[in-house]
mmCIF file of C-alpha atoms in Angstrom:
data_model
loop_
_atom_site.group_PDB
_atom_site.id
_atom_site.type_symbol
_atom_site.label_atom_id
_atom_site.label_comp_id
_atom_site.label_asym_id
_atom_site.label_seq_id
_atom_site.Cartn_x
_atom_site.Cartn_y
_atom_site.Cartn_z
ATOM 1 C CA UNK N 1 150.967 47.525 113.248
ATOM 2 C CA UNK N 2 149.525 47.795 109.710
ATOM 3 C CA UNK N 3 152.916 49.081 108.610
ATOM 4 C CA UNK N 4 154.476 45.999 109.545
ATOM 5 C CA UNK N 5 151.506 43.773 108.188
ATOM 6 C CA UNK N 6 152.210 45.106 104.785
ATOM 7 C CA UNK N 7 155.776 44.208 105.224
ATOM 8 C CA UNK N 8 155.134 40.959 105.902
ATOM 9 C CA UNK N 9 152.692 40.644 103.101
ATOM 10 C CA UNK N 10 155.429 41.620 100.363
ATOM 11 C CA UNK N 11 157.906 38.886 101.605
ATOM 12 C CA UNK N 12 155.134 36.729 101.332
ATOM 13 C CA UNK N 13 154.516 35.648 104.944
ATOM 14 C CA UNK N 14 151.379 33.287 105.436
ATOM 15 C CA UNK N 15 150.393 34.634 109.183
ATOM 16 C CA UNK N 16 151.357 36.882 111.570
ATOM 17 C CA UNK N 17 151.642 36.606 115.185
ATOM 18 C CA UNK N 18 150.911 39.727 117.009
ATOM 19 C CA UNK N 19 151.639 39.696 120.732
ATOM 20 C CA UNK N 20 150.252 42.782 122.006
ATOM 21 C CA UNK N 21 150.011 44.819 125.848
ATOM 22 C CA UNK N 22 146.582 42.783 126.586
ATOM 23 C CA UNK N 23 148.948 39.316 125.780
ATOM 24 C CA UNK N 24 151.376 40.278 128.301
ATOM 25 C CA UNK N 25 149.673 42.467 130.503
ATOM 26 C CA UNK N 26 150.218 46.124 132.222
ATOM 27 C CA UNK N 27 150.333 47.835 135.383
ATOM 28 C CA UNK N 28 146.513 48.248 135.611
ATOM 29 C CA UNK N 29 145.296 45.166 133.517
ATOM 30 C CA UNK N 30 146.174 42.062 133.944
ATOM 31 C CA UNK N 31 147.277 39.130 130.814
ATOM 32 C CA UNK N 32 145.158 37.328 128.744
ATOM 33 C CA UNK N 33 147.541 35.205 127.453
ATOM 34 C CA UNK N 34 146.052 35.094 123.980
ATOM 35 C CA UNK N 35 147.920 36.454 120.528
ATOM 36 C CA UNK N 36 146.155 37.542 117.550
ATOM 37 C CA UNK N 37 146.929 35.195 114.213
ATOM 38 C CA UNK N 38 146.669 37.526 110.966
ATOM 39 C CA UNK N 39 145.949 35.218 107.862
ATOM 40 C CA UNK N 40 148.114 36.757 104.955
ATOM 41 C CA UNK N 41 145.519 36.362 102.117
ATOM 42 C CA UNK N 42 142.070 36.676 103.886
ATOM 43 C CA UNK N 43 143.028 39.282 106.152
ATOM 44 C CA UNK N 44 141.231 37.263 108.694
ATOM 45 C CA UNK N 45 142.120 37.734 112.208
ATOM 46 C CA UNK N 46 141.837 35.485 114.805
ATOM 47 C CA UNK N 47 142.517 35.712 118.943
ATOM 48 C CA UNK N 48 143.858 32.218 120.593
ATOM 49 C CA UNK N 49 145.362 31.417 124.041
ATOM 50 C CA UNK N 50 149.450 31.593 123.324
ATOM 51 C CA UNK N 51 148.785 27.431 124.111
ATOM 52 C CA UNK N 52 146.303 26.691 121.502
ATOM 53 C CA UNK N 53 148.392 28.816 118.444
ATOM 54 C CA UNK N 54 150.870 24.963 117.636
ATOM 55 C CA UNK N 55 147.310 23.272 116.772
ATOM 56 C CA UNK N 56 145.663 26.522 114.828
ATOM 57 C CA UNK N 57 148.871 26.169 112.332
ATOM 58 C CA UNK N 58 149.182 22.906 111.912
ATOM 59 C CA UNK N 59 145.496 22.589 110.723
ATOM 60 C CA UNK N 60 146.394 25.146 108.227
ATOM 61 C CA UNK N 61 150.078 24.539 107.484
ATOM 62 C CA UNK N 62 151.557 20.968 106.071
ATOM 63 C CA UNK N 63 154.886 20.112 104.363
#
């Protein structure tokens, strides 16, 4: 994932969305539902329920 992180950091993208095997789930555990939110310039990371994520931005985001 840190490959792709540094991609997304040269283009210049503000936060990444990661949805990982505990988001969705696997045979033996079951979803949380939640994604992790990378902020581009702090590195800070940040778990949220996939329903709370519209919110998160748009504190942080305005055009």
């Amino acid at each position: 994932i840190g490959k792709r992180y540094r991609r997304q950091d040269e283009i210049g993208t503000p936060y990444c969305i990661t949805f990982d095997f505990n988001t969705v789930g696997t045979e033996t555990d079951a979803a949380d539902g939640c994604v992790t939110i990378r902020e581009r310039d702090s590195m800070e990371q940040v778990r949220l329920p996939i329903g709370e994520v519209k919110a998160w931005l748009a504190q942080r985001v305005s055009f």
